[in-house]
XYZ file of C-alpha atoms in Angstrom:
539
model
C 24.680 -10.277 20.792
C 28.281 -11.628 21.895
C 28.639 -11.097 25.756
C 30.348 -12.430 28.714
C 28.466 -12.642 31.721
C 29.495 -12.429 35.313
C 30.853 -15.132 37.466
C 32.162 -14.480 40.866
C 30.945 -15.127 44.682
C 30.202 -11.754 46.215
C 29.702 -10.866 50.270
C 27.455 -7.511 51.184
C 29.123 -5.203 53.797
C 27.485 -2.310 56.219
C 29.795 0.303 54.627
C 31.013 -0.511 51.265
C 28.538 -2.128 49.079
C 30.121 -5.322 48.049
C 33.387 -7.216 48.084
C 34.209 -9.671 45.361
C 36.923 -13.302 45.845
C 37.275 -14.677 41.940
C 39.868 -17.091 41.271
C 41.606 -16.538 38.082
C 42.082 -19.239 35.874
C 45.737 -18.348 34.872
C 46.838 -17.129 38.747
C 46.628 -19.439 41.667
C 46.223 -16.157 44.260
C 42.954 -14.988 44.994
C 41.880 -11.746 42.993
C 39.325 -9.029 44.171
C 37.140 -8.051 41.140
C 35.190 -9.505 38.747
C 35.041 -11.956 35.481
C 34.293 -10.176 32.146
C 35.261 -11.063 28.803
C 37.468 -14.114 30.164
C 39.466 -11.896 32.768
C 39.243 -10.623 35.780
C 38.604 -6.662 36.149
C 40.727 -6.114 39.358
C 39.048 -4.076 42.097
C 41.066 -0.694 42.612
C 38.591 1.261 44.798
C 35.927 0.673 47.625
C 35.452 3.139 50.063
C 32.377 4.808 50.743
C 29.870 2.977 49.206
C 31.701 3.177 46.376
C 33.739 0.197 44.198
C 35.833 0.936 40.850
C 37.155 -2.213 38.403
C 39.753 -1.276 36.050
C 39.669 -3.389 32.874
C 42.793 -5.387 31.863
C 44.637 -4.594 28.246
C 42.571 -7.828 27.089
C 38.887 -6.874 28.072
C 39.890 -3.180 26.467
C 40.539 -5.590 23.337
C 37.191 -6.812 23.466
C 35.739 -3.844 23.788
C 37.170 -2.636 20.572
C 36.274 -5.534 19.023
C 33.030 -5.304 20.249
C 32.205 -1.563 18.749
C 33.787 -2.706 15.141
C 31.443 -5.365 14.842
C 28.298 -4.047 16.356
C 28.753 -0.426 15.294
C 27.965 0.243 19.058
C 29.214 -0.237 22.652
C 27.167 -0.287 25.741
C 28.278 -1.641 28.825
C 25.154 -3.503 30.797
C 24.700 -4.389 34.275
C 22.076 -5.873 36.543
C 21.716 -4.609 39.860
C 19.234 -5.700 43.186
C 18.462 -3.760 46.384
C 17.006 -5.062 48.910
C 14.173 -3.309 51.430
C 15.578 0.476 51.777
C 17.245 1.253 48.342
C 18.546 3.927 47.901
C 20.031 6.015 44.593
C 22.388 3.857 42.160
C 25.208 5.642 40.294
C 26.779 3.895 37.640
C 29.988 5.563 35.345
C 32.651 4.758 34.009
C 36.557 5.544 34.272
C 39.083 7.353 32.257
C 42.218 8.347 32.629
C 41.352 8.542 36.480
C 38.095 10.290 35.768
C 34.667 9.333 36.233
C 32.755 9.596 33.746
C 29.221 9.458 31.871
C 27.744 8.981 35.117
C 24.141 7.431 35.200
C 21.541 7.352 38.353
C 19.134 5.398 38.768
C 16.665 6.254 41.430
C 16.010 4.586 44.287
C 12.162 4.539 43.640
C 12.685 2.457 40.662
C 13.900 -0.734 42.597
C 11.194 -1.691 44.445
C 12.106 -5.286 44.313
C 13.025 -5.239 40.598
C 16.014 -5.866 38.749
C 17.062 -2.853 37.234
C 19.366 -3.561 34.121
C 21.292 -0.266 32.884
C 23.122 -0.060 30.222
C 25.379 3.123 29.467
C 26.645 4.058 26.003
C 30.249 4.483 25.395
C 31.382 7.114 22.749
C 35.210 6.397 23.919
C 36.776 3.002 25.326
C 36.747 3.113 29.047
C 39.523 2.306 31.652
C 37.376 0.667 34.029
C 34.130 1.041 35.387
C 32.185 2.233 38.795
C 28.918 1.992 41.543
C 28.093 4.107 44.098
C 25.124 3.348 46.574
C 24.377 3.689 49.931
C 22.888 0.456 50.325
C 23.933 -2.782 49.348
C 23.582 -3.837 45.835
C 23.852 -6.821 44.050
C 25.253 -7.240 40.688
C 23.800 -10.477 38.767
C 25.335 -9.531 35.502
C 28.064 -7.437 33.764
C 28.423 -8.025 29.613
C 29.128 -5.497 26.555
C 25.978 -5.137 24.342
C 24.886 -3.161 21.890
C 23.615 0.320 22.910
C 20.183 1.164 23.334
C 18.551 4.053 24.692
C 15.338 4.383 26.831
C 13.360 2.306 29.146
C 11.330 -1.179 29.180
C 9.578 -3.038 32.100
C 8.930 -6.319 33.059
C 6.951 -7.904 35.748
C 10.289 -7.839 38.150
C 12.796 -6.341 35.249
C 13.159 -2.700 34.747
C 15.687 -2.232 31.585
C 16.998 1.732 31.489
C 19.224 2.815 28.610
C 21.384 6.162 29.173
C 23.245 7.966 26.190
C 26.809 8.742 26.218
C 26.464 11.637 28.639
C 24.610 9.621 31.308
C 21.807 10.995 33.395
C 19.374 10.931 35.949
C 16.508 7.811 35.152
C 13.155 9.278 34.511
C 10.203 7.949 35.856
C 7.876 5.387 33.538
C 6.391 7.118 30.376
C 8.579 9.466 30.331
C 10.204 9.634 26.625
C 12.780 12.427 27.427
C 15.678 10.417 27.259
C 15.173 9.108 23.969
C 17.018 12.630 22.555
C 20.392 11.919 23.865
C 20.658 9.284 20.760
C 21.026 12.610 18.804
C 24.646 13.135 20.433
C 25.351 9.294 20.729
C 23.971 7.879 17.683
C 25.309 11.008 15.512
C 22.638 10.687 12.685
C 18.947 10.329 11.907
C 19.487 7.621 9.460
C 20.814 4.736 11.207
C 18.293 4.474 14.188
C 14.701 3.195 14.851
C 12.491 3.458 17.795
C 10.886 -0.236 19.195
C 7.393 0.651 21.413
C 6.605 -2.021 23.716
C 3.538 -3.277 24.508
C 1.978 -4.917 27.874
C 1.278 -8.486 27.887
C -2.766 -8.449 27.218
C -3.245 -5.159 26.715
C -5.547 -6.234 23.893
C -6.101 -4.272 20.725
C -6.489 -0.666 20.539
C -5.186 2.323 18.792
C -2.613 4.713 20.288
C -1.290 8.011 18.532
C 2.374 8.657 18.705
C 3.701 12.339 17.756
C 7.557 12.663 17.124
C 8.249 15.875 16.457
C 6.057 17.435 13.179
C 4.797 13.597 13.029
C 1.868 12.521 14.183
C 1.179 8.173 14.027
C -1.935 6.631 14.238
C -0.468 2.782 15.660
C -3.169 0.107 15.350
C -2.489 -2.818 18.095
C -3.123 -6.041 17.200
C -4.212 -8.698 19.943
C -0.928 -10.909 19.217
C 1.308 -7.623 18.587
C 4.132 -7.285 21.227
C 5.816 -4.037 19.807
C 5.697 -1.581 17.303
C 8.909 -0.823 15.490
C 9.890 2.592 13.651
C 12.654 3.099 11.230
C 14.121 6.773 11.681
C 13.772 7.546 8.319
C 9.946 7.071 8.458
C 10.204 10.785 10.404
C 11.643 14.359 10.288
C 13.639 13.556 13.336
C 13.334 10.457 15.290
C 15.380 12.230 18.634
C 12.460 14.666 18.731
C 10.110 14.883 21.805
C 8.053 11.924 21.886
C 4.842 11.611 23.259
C 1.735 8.915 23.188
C -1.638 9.867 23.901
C -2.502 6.831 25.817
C 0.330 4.972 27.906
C -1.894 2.282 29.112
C -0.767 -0.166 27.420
C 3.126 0.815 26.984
C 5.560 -1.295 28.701
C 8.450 0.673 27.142
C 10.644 2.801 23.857
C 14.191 1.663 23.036
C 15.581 3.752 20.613
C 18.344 1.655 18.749
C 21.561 1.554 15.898
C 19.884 -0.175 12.986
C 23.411 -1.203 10.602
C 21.059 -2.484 8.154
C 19.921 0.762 7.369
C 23.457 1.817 6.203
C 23.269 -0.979 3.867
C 21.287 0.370 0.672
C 20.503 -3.896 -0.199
C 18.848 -4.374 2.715
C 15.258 -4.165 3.284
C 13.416 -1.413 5.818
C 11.484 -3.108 8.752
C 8.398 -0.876 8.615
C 4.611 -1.353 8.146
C 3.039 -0.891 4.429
C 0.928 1.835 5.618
C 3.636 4.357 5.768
C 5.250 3.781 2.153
C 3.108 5.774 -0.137
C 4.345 8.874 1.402
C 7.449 8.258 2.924
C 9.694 10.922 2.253
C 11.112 9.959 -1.429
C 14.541 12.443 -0.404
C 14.895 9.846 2.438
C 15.129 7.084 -0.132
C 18.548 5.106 -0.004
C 18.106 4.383 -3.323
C 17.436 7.341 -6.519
C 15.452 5.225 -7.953
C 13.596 2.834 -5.355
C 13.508 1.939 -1.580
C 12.701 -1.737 -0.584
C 11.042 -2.224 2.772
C 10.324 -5.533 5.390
C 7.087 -5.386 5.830
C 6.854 -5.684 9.740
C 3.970 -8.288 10.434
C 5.310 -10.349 7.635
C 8.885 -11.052 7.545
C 10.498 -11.844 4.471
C 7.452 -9.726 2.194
C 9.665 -7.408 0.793
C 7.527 -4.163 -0.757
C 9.274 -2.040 -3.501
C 8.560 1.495 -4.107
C 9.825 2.287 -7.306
C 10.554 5.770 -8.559
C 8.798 5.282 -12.463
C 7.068 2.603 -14.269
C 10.307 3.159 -15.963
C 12.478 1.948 -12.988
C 10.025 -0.432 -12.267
C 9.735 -1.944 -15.463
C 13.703 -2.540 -15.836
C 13.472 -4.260 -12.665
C 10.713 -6.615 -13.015
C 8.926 -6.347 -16.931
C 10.877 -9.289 -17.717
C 10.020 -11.118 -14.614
C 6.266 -10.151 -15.073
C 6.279 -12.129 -18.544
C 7.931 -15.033 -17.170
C 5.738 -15.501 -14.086
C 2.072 -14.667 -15.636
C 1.650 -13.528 -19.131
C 0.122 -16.037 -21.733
C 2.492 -17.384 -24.500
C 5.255 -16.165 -22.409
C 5.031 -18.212 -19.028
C 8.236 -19.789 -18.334
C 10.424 -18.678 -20.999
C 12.983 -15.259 -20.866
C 11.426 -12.708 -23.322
C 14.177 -10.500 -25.101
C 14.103 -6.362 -24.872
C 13.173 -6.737 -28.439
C 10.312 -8.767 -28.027
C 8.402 -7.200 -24.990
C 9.245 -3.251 -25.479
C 6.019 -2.243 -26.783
C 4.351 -4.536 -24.830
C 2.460 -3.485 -21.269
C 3.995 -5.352 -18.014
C 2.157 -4.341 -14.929
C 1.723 -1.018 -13.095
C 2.676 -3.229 -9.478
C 4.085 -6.521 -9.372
C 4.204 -9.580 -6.892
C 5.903 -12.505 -6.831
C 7.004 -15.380 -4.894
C 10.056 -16.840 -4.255
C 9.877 -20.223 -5.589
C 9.157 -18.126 -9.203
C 12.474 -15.693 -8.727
C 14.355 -18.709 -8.339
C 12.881 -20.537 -11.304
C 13.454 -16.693 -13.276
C 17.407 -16.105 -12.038
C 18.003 -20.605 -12.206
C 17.011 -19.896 -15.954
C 18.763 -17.381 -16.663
C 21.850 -18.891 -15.518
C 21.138 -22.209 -17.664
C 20.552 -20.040 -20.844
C 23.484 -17.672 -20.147
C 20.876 -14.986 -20.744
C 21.802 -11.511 -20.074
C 20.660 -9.815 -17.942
C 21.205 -5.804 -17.158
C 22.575 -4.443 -14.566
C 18.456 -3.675 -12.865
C 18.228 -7.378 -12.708
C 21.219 -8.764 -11.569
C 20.512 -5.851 -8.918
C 17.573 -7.092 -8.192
C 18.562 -10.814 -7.730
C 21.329 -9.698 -4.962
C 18.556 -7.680 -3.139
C 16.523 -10.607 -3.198
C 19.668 -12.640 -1.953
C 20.714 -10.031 0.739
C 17.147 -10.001 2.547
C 16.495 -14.015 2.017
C 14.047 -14.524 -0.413
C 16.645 -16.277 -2.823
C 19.892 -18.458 -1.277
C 22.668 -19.120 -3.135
C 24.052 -22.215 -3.716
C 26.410 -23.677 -5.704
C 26.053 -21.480 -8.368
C 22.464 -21.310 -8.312
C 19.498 -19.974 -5.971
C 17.163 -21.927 -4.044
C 13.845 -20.249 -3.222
C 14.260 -18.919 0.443
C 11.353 -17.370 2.545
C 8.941 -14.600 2.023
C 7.758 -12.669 -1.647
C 8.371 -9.605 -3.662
C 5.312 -6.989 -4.485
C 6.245 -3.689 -5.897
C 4.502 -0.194 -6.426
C 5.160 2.848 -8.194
C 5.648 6.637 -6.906
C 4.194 7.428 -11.128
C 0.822 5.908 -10.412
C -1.427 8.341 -8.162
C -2.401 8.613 -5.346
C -5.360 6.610 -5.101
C -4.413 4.185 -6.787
C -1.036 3.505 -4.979
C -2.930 2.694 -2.269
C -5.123 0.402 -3.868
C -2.241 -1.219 -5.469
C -0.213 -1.595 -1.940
C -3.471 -3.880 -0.450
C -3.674 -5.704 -3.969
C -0.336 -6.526 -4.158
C 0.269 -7.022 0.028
C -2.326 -9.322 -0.375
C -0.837 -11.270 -3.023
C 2.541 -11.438 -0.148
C 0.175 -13.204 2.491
C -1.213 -15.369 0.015
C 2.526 -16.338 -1.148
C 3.458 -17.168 2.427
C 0.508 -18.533 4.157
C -1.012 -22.174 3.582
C -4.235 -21.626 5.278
C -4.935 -18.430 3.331
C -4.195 -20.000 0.115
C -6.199 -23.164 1.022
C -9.099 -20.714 2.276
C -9.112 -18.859 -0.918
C -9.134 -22.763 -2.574
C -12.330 -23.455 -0.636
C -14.052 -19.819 -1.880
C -12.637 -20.295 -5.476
C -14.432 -23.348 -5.382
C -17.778 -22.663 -3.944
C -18.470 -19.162 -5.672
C -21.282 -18.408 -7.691
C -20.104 -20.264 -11.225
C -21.567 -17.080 -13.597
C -19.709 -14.386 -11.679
C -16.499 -16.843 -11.528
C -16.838 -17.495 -15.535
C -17.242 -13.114 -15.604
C -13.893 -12.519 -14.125
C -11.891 -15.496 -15.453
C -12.780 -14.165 -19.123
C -12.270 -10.820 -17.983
C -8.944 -11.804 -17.217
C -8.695 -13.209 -20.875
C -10.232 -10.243 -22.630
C -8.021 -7.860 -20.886
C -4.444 -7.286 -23.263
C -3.359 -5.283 -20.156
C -3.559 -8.292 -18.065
C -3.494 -11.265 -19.976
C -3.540 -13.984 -17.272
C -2.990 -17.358 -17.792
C -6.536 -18.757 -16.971
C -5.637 -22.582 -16.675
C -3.027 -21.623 -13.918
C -5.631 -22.357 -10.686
C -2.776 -21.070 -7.874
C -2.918 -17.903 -10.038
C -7.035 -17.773 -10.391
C -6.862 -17.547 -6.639
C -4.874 -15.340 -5.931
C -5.599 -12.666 -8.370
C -9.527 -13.584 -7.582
C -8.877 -12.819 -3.867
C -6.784 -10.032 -4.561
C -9.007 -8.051 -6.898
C -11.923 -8.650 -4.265
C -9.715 -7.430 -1.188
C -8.164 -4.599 -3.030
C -11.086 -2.469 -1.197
C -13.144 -1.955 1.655
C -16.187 -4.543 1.143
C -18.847 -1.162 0.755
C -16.637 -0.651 -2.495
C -16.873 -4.410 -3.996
C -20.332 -4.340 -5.934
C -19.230 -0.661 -7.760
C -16.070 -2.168 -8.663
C -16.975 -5.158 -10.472
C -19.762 -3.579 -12.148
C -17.124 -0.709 -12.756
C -16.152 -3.645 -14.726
C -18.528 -5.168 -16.483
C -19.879 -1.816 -17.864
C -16.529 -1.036 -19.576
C -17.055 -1.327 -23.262
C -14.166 -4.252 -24.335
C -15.970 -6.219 -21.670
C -19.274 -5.376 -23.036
C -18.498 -6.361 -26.681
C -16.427 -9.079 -25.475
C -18.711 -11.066 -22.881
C -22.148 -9.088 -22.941
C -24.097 -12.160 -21.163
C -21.664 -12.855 -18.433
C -21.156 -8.491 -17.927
C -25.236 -7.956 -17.707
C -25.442 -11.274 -15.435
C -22.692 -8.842 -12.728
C -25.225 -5.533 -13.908
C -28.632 -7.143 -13.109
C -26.785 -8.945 -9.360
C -24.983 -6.050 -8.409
C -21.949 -8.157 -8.443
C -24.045 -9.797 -5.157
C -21.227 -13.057 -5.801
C -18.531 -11.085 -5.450
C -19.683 -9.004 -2.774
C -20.227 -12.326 -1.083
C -17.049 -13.855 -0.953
C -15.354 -10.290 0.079
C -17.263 -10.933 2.719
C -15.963 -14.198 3.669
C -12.292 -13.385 2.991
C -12.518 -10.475 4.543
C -13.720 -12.277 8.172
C -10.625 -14.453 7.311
C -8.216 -11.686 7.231
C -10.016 -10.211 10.215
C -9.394 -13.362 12.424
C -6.139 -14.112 11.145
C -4.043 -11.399 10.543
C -6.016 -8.573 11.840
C -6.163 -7.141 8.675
C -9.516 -5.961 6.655
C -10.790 -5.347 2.947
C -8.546 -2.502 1.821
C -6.427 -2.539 4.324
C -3.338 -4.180 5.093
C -1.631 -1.447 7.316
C -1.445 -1.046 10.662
C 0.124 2.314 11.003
C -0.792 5.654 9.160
C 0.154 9.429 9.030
C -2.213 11.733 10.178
C-alpha cells in the first residue's frame, strides 16, 4: 500500500479540537494544516469543535493516482481521546459540502486508537472532524478501501462505505452490505474473518445469505479468507454462530479476481461444488489454496479440457518409456493420461525449458497453461526460459463424480504438501523405508501391472509420494477395504496372486499401519487428517 503519513506538531484547545503549525518545505511562512502526500492540506475551518483541510491541486493528483492503481480509494485516519470521549464525525468535502459523513461512537474509544477509514466513490475537496472533545490525529494516508471492523489489544480499525454511517458495536456484521453500493459487484470482493490471538482451535459456522460455512480453526490460523464468488452474495447479512473467538470481518476489492490468470485464494474444501456459472474460465477455474500458498488446484470442466492441458505433461513427468521426453498428439491419443494430475514446479520447468530447446509445439492449452503457471509464481521467466518458482500444480475434473472428486482433491492436495514441504517428504522417506517389505513389494507391482497408471517404479521421490498419497486419500477406517479393494481385482489377481492374498489374509494391517503414522503427521503439522485436506465446507 503507497501512503503518506502525517507529520506536523499539534496543540489541544478547550473549544476547538486541535490546531496544527507545519512548516512547508517550499514556503518559509508558517502554514496551519497538515502534511499529506508531500503537501500541506491548509486548514480552512475550526470553529466549534469542528476543523476542515482542503487538499491542494497536487494531493487531488495523488488521489487519482491512487484509485487507478489500487482500483480503490479510502482515506484513513487515526484518532485518540482522552478520559471523557465523546462522538467522532469524520466526512469529507465537496464543492463546499460535507459529505459521506462517518461516526464513530464515543463508547468505542475507551483508550484505543480508533483507525477509520471512509470510502470515496468521487475525489474529495478536502476533508473534516467534528468532536466535542479533544482528539488526536496520529495518522492521515490514502489506502485501499475496506469495509468493516477489526480489533486489537489498543487498536480498533472501522471501515465505512461510500455513504458513511454510524459505527456499530463489536460483532455486529451490518456494515459489511454497504460494499454492495461501493464495491458495485459480487465478483471482485472477498470477506477476511479475524481471529483472536489464542483462541485455539474450534469450529465456527458462518451463514451469508442462502450459505451456510462450516470454518475449521486451526491453532496457528489467524484469519479465514472468502472469495465472493465462493457465495450467492457476499453483501448479504452475515452472521457467526459463535463470536468468541472473532476479532473482526473486512470485506475487501480483490483486482486479482478480475484477472482470469490469476489464481483464487480459497480453501480446497469448497471447489467441488463451487458454482461452475461463477467460473472465470468456460472451461476451468484455478484456485490458491489458502493454507498453502503457491499450491495452485485446477478444476477442469472435462477430462477433455483437462487432458489438453496437462496429458502431455502427465507423460513427461511419470509414465514409463515416456519420462522426460515430449510425446506427439499422434503418439499418446489413444493412450490414458490421468483422471487428476499433480505436479511440481521444478518438473513444469524441466516440461516448458524442453519444449523451448526442441522448438516443440505446443497448442494454445499449453502455452495457456505455462503463463498461468507464470502469472501465480510457480514458473519465472528468465531470459527466455523458466526457472522453477514456488509452490505445485494438482488438478481435478467436474466429469469424474462426485465421490470420487473428493477423493481425488485429498490425493492430489496431498501430493501439493508433499511437493512443498521437506519434513513431509523426509517423513514419508522414513515410512517408505520401514514398512512392511510384502505389502511395499504389493503396491510397487501394482503400480507396474496397472496400464492406467504405469508408474515408473525405480523413481523413489515418486514411490513416496504416490505411496503416501494412495494411503491418505481416505479416512484411516477406509484404508484396509481399499487396498484389499485392490488386491481382489482380477488383473491384480492373475498378475501378482502371492503378493494380493498376502494384503487378503492381513487385511492390508501394513498399510493400515503407516496411515496411521502419516496421518498423526498431518495431524501435528498441518492440522490436516486422512481424507481430509479442507478446512472449510458447505453445509
Amino acid at each position: 500500500m503507497f501512503s503518506k503519513k502525517i507529520c506536523c506538531v499539534f496543540a489541544f484547545f478547550a473549544v476547538s479540537i486541535f490546531a496544527f503549525s507545519c512548516t512547508s518545505e517550499k514556503k518559509t511562512e508558517k502554514v496551519r494544516g497538515i502534511e499529506f502526500a508531500g503537501e500541506i492540506a491548509r486548514l480552512e475551518k475550526e470553529e466549534d469543535g469542528e476543523v476542515v483541510f482542503s487538499f491542494t491541486e497536487k494531493q487531488k493528483s495523488f488521489l487519482t493516482s491512487f484509485n487507478q492503481q489500487h482500483k480503490t480509494l479510502s482515506l484513513l485516519i487515526a484518532l485518540k481521546q482522552g478520559e471523557n470521549p465523546s462522538d467522532v464525525d469524520f466526512f469529507f468535502m465537496s464543492g463546499g459540502e460535507k459529505r459521506a459523513c462517518a461516526t464513530v461512537l464515543a463508547s468505542l474509544f475507551s483508550g484505543k486508537i480508533v483507525t477509520v477509514s471512509l470510502c470515496a466513490s468521487f475525489l474529495p475537496d478536502g476533508f473534516g472532524v467534528r468532536s466535542a472533545s479533544p482528539v488526536s490525529i496520529s495518522r492521515l494516508e490514502a489506502a485501499e478501501s475496506k469495509i468493516g471492523w477489526y480489533e486489537g489489544e489498543d487498536t480498533l480499525f472501522l471501515g465505512f462505505g461510500a455513504s458513511g454511517g454510524i459505527s456499530e458495536t463489536s460483532k455486529n456484521f451490518t456494515t459489511l452490505a454497504s460494499g454492495r453500493e461501493y464495491f458495485g459487484s459480487n465478483a471482485g470482493t472477498s470477506l477476511t474473518i479475524f481471529y483472536k490471538k489464542g483462541s485455539g482451535e474450534g469450529k465456527i459456522n458462518v451463514k451469508s445469505g442462502n450459505d451456510v460455512l462450516e470454518i475449521r480453526r486451526t491453532r496457528t490460523q489467524s484469519a479465514t479468507v472468502l472469495s465472493s464468488l465462493c457465495v450467492q452474495d457476499i453483501f448479504s447479512p452475515l452472521s457467526i454462530d459463535d463470536t468468541s473467538c472473532v476479532s473482526g470481518v473486512l470485506l475487501r476489492f480483490d483486482p486479482a479476481m478480475s484477472d482470469s490468470l490469476r489464481a483464487i485464494k480459497t480453501d480446497p474444501g469448497l471447489i467441488p461444488d463451487w458454482d461452475k456459472n461463477r467460473w472465470r474460465n468456460s472451461g476451468f477455474e484455478v484456485f490458491d489454496w489458502e493454507e498453502f500458498p503457491g499450491v495452485l488446484i485446477f478444476d477442469m470442466k472435462d477430462y477433455t479440457v483437462q487432458d489438453a492441458f496437462l496429458k502431455r505433461l502427465s507423460f513427461f513427468a511419470e509414465k514409463t518409456g515416456f519420462r522426460g521426453s515430449l510425446a506427439s498428439d499422434e503418439r499418446i491419443k489413444n493412450l490414458h493420461g490421468f483422471n487428476a494430475h499433480d505436479y511440481r514446479a521444478e518438473t513444469l520447468a524441466a516440461f516448458f525449458n524442453k519444449a523451448e530447446k526442441e522448438n516443440f509445439p505446443l497448442p494454445d492449452s499449453e502455452r495457456l497453461l505455462k503463463k498461468i503457471l507464470i502469472t501465480n509464481g510457480q514458473l519465472i521467466a528468465e531470459n527466455g526460459e523458466v526457472k522453477a518458482g514456488q509452490g505445485a500444480l494438482v488438478s481435478i475434473s467436474r466429469e469424474s463424480p462426485e465421490y470420487l472428486r473428493w477423493q481425488f482433491l485429498n490425493h492430489e492436495c496431498f501430493h501439493g504438501v508433499f511437493f512443498t514441504h521437506e519434513e513431509f517428504r523426509n517423513k514419508m522417506s522414513e515410512i517408505y523405508s520401514n514398512m512392511d517389505r510384502t505389502s511395499l513389494a504389493f503396491i510397487k507391482n501394482y503400480y507396474r501391472v496397472s496400464p492406467e497408471l504405469d508408474y515408473d517404479t525405480s523413481d523413489l521421490y515418486l514411490m513416496h509420494n504416490e505411496l503416501m498419497a494412495y494411503t491418505v486419500q481416505r479416512r484411516v477406517s477406509g484404508v484396509a477395504q481399499y487396498y484389499t479393494g485392490l488386491a481382489s481385482r482380477a488383473h491384480v489377481q492373475k498378475a501378482i496372486p502371492d503378493l494380493a492374498n498376502y494384503v487378503l489374509s492381513t487385511n492390508a494391517a501394513g498399510f493400515v499401519e503407516i496411515a496411521k503414522e502419516i496421518d498423526a503427521f498431518l495431524s501435528e503439522n498441518y492440522a490436516l487428517n486422512a481424507g481430509r485436506v479442507y478446512q472449510i465446507v458447505r453445509k
